[in-house]
Structures are given as structure tokens and as C-alpha cells.
Amino acid sequence: VDCVGCWDQLPLSESMQAPCTHSFCPGCVTRVASMSIKDEASFPMMCCKRPIPVSSIDPFLAPELRELVAAARVEYQTPYEHRLYCPQPRCSKFMGSKEDKAPGEDVTCGDCGTGICTGCKEQAHPGEKCGEGRAMAAFVLLMEE
């Protein structure tokens, strides 16, 4: 068969078959999977506007990439308004769905150690209501002016 990504020829048994019957070589599966986890608009992998099942893709991926694809799947399947990210710009790690946490619960980023408030999705603010610190800072600035 011909790979639709690079046009190399390979045995059918060594290719990944998309639901539309197009074939991909292992190298193209890896390249497309790597691109798809970097851009939500490219996820999941598709061919002819049809999603390619995970069970077709996974056997062609190295274990590390398979884990990254699985993590992207969880992140991108979580409704945007429920996604919880580390508020530190240099980190921004996906922390899961805020729906999985108790209301008002603080969680800690496993990568950078930042505390995160699940209520407002900002840095944890123990003893303050969500937005209270920001409102107070704005009030102090106004008073200084």
C-alpha cells in the first residue's frame, strides 16, 4: 500500500489503516501523533474528516509518545470551562478537571509546586474569597492615586 503521508510503499501488515481505508507508515503515524498533541485543533488524529481510533494508533507509538497522546486525550476531552491549569506562566501544566475537585479546594502543581484555587483557577489564596485579593489590590491602587 501507499502511505498517504509520505507516499512510501509498504506492506499492508506494516501500515496503520484509517477508517477511510487510507494507510499510514509508522513514521507518519508518529509525526502526525506528535503534531496532534501540540494543537487541540489537530486532535484527535483524523483522515478524511474521520477520527482514527486509538486502538489503531497506539501500536505504532513509542511508549513515551503513547503516554503524551493519552494525556492530551484527557485534557482535550475535558470541557474548556472545567480545565484547571497551573497559573504560573512558565509552567501552565494541565491539572485535570476542576469538577473532579471539591469546591474551593486548593491543589498543588506537581511540576512547579504552585498552589491553585479550584474556584477561580488562580494562585491559591488561603483565607481569602476568590477575587478578594485582586479587588483589594485594585482598591489600594485607587487610594494611592
mmCIF file of C-alpha atoms in Angstrom:
data_model
loop_
_atom_site.group_PDB
_atom_site.id
_atom_site.type_symbol
_atom_site.label_atom_id
_atom_site.label_comp_id
_atom_site.label_asym_id
_atom_site.label_seq_id
_atom_site.Cartn_x
_atom_site.Cartn_y
_atom_site.Cartn_z
ATOM 1 C CA VAL A 1 0.000 0.000 0.000
ATOM 2 C CA ASP A 2 0.985 3.653 -0.345
ATOM 3 C CA CYS A 3 1.302 5.815 2.761
ATOM 4 C CA VAL A 4 -0.943 8.885 2.331
ATOM 5 C CA GLY A 5 1.532 10.962 4.351
ATOM 6 C CA CYS A 6 4.810 10.374 2.510
ATOM 7 C CA TRP A 7 3.764 8.142 -0.427
ATOM 8 C CA ASP A 8 6.250 5.432 0.537
ATOM 9 C CA GLN A 9 5.161 1.914 -0.298
ATOM 10 C CA LEU A 10 4.967 -0.664 2.478
ATOM 11 C CA PRO A 11 3.248 -3.964 3.184
ATOM 12 C CA LEU A 12 -0.331 -3.613 4.385
ATOM 13 C CA SER A 13 0.574 -5.579 7.526
ATOM 14 C CA GLU A 14 3.099 -2.867 8.494
ATOM 15 C CA SER A 15 0.737 0.066 7.964
ATOM 16 C CA MET A 16 -1.951 1.707 10.053
ATOM 17 C CA GLN A 17 -5.343 1.605 8.407
ATOM 18 C CA ALA A 18 -7.579 4.652 8.891
ATOM 19 C CA PRO A 19 -11.384 4.163 8.922
ATOM 20 C CA CYS A 20 -11.495 5.560 5.374
ATOM 21 C CA THR A 21 -9.098 2.739 4.285
ATOM 22 C CA HIS A 22 -6.134 5.080 3.744
ATOM 23 C CA SER A 23 -2.831 3.707 5.019
ATOM 24 C CA PHE A 24 -0.061 5.354 7.035
ATOM 25 C CA CYS A 25 3.507 4.193 7.562
ATOM 26 C CA PRO A 26 4.799 4.021 11.179
ATOM 27 C CA GLY A 27 6.899 7.182 10.680
ATOM 28 C CA CYS A 28 3.902 9.221 9.527
ATOM 29 C CA VAL A 29 1.748 7.898 12.390
ATOM 30 C CA THR A 30 4.426 9.106 14.807
ATOM 31 C CA ARG A 31 4.753 12.512 13.095
ATOM 32 C CA VAL A 32 1.005 13.127 12.960
ATOM 33 C CA ALA A 33 0.507 11.980 16.566
ATOM 34 C CA SER A 34 3.332 14.291 17.702
ATOM 35 C CA MET A 35 1.731 17.239 15.907
ATOM 36 C CA SER A 36 -1.761 16.441 17.163
ATOM 37 C CA ILE A 37 -0.805 16.713 20.839
ATOM 38 C CA LYS A 38 0.631 20.210 20.326
ATOM 39 C CA ASP A 39 -2.518 21.712 18.820
ATOM 40 C CA GLU A 40 -6.016 20.908 20.045
ATOM 41 C CA ALA A 41 -7.426 21.749 16.601
ATOM 42 C CA SER A 42 -5.397 18.809 15.229
ATOM 43 C CA PHE A 43 -6.632 16.358 17.844
ATOM 44 C CA PRO A 44 -7.660 13.568 17.526
ATOM 45 C CA MET A 45 -5.780 12.243 14.517
ATOM 46 C CA MET A 46 -8.104 12.156 11.529
ATOM 47 C CA CYS A 47 -8.168 11.089 7.925
ATOM 48 C CA CYS A 48 -10.900 12.167 5.514
ATOM 49 C CA LYS A 49 -12.516 14.062 8.429
ATOM 50 C CA ARG A 50 -12.993 10.809 10.358
ATOM 51 C CA PRO A 51 -11.244 10.218 13.700
ATOM 52 C CA ILE A 52 -8.753 7.387 13.759
ATOM 53 C CA PRO A 53 -9.418 5.015 16.688
ATOM 54 C CA VAL A 54 -6.863 4.933 19.489
ATOM 55 C CA SER A 55 -6.609 1.172 19.066
ATOM 56 C CA SER A 56 -5.292 1.732 15.523
ATOM 57 C CA ILE A 57 -2.742 4.385 16.509
ATOM 58 C CA ASP A 58 -1.290 3.127 19.806
ATOM 59 C CA PRO A 59 0.584 0.073 18.456
ATOM 60 C CA PHE A 60 2.675 2.385 16.235
ATOM 61 C CA LEU A 61 3.731 4.781 19.012
ATOM 62 C CA ALA A 62 6.710 4.609 21.344
ATOM 63 C CA PRO A 63 5.595 4.268 24.997
ATOM 64 C CA GLU A 64 6.535 7.890 25.811
ATOM 65 C CA LEU A 65 4.505 9.285 22.916
ATOM 66 C CA ARG A 66 1.617 6.942 23.730
ATOM 67 C CA GLU A 67 1.525 8.461 27.247
ATOM 68 C CA LEU A 68 1.580 12.006 25.840
ATOM 69 C CA VAL A 69 -1.274 11.193 23.458
ATOM 70 C CA ALA A 70 -3.287 9.676 26.326
ATOM 71 C CA ALA A 71 -2.678 12.805 28.442
ATOM 72 C CA ALA A 72 -3.726 15.064 25.552
ATOM 73 C CA ARG A 73 -6.864 12.971 25.081
ATOM 74 C CA VAL A 74 -7.845 13.543 28.732
ATOM 75 C CA GLU A 75 -7.088 17.282 28.513
ATOM 76 C CA TYR A 76 -8.862 17.894 25.204
ATOM 77 C CA GLN A 77 -11.914 15.827 26.184
ATOM 78 C CA THR A 78 -12.335 17.923 29.329
ATOM 79 C CA PRO A 79 -14.737 20.818 28.632
ATOM 80 C CA TYR A 80 -12.706 24.025 28.427
ATOM 81 C CA GLU A 81 -14.575 25.728 31.277
ATOM 82 C CA HIS A 82 -13.689 22.819 33.596
ATOM 83 C CA ARG A 83 -9.989 22.628 32.714
ATOM 84 C CA LEU A 84 -7.611 23.500 35.510
ATOM 85 C CA TYR A 85 -4.105 24.690 34.616
ATOM 86 C CA CYS A 86 -1.216 25.841 36.763
ATOM 87 C CA PRO A 87 -1.423 29.667 36.772
ATOM 88 C CA GLN A 88 2.367 30.057 36.603
ATOM 89 C CA PRO A 89 3.117 31.197 33.014
ATOM 90 C CA ARG A 90 6.363 29.218 32.876
ATOM 91 C CA CYS A 91 4.526 26.041 33.875
ATOM 92 C CA SER A 92 0.860 26.017 32.758
ATOM 93 C CA LYS A 93 0.582 22.257 33.394
ATOM 94 C CA PHE A 94 -2.877 20.746 32.903
ATOM 95 C CA MET A 95 -4.117 19.733 36.355
ATOM 96 C CA GLY A 96 -7.300 17.910 35.344
ATOM 97 C CA SER A 97 -10.923 18.900 35.611
ATOM 98 C CA LYS A 98 -11.936 21.238 38.397
ATOM 99 C CA GLU A 99 -15.125 19.168 38.543
ATOM 100 C CA ASP A 100 -13.048 16.321 39.998
ATOM 101 C CA LYS A 101 -12.032 18.514 42.945
ATOM 102 C CA ALA A 102 -14.005 19.633 45.999
ATOM 103 C CA PRO A 103 -15.408 23.188 45.651
ATOM 104 C CA GLY A 104 -12.853 25.705 46.889
ATOM 105 C CA GLU A 105 -10.191 23.015 47.289
ATOM 106 C CA ASP A 106 -6.607 24.063 46.683
ATOM 107 C CA VAL A 107 -4.401 21.727 44.672
ATOM 108 C CA THR A 108 -0.655 21.787 44.187
ATOM 109 C CA CYS A 109 1.045 21.619 40.812
ATOM 110 C CA GLY A 110 3.234 18.536 40.731
ATOM 111 C CA ASP A 111 5.707 20.226 38.380
ATOM 112 C CA CYS A 112 6.365 23.620 39.999
ATOM 113 C CA GLY A 113 4.712 23.350 43.439
ATOM 114 C CA THR A 114 2.325 26.288 42.943
ATOM 115 C CA GLY A 115 -0.916 26.164 44.932
ATOM 116 C CA ILE A 116 -4.007 26.562 42.760
ATOM 117 C CA CYS A 117 -7.537 27.535 43.821
ATOM 118 C CA THR A 118 -10.106 25.356 42.047
ATOM 119 C CA GLY A 119 -12.753 28.066 42.499
ATOM 120 C CA CYS A 120 -11.131 30.828 40.442
ATOM 121 C CA LYS A 121 -8.333 28.816 38.781
ATOM 122 C CA GLU A 122 -5.779 31.353 40.041
ATOM 123 C CA GLN A 123 -2.925 31.019 42.529
ATOM 124 C CA ALA A 124 -4.176 29.712 45.892
ATOM 125 C CA HIS A 125 -5.271 32.409 48.332
ATOM 126 C CA PRO A 126 -5.829 30.766 51.736
ATOM 127 C CA GLY A 127 -8.188 32.713 53.981
ATOM 128 C CA GLU A 128 -9.458 34.954 51.172
ATOM 129 C CA LYS A 129 -12.501 34.631 48.964
ATOM 130 C CA CYS A 130 -11.880 34.309 45.228
ATOM 131 C CA GLY A 131 -11.112 37.734 43.765
ATOM 132 C CA GLU A 132 -10.841 39.366 47.193
ATOM 133 C CA GLY A 133 -7.069 39.858 46.956
ATOM 134 C CA ARG A 134 -7.316 41.270 43.437
ATOM 135 C CA ALA A 135 -10.145 43.596 44.478
ATOM 136 C CA MET A 136 -8.149 44.770 47.497
ATOM 137 C CA ALA A 137 -5.072 45.429 45.345
ATOM 138 C CA ALA A 138 -7.195 47.466 42.923
ATOM 139 C CA PHE A 139 -8.708 49.406 45.858
ATOM 140 C CA VAL A 140 -5.252 50.167 47.317
ATOM 141 C CA LEU A 141 -4.046 51.349 43.900
ATOM 142 C CA LEU A 142 -7.093 53.604 43.575
ATOM 143 C CA MET A 143 -6.497 55.031 47.042
ATOM 144 C CA GLU A 144 -2.856 55.728 46.194
ATOM 145 C CA GLU A 145 -3.893 57.620 43.070
#
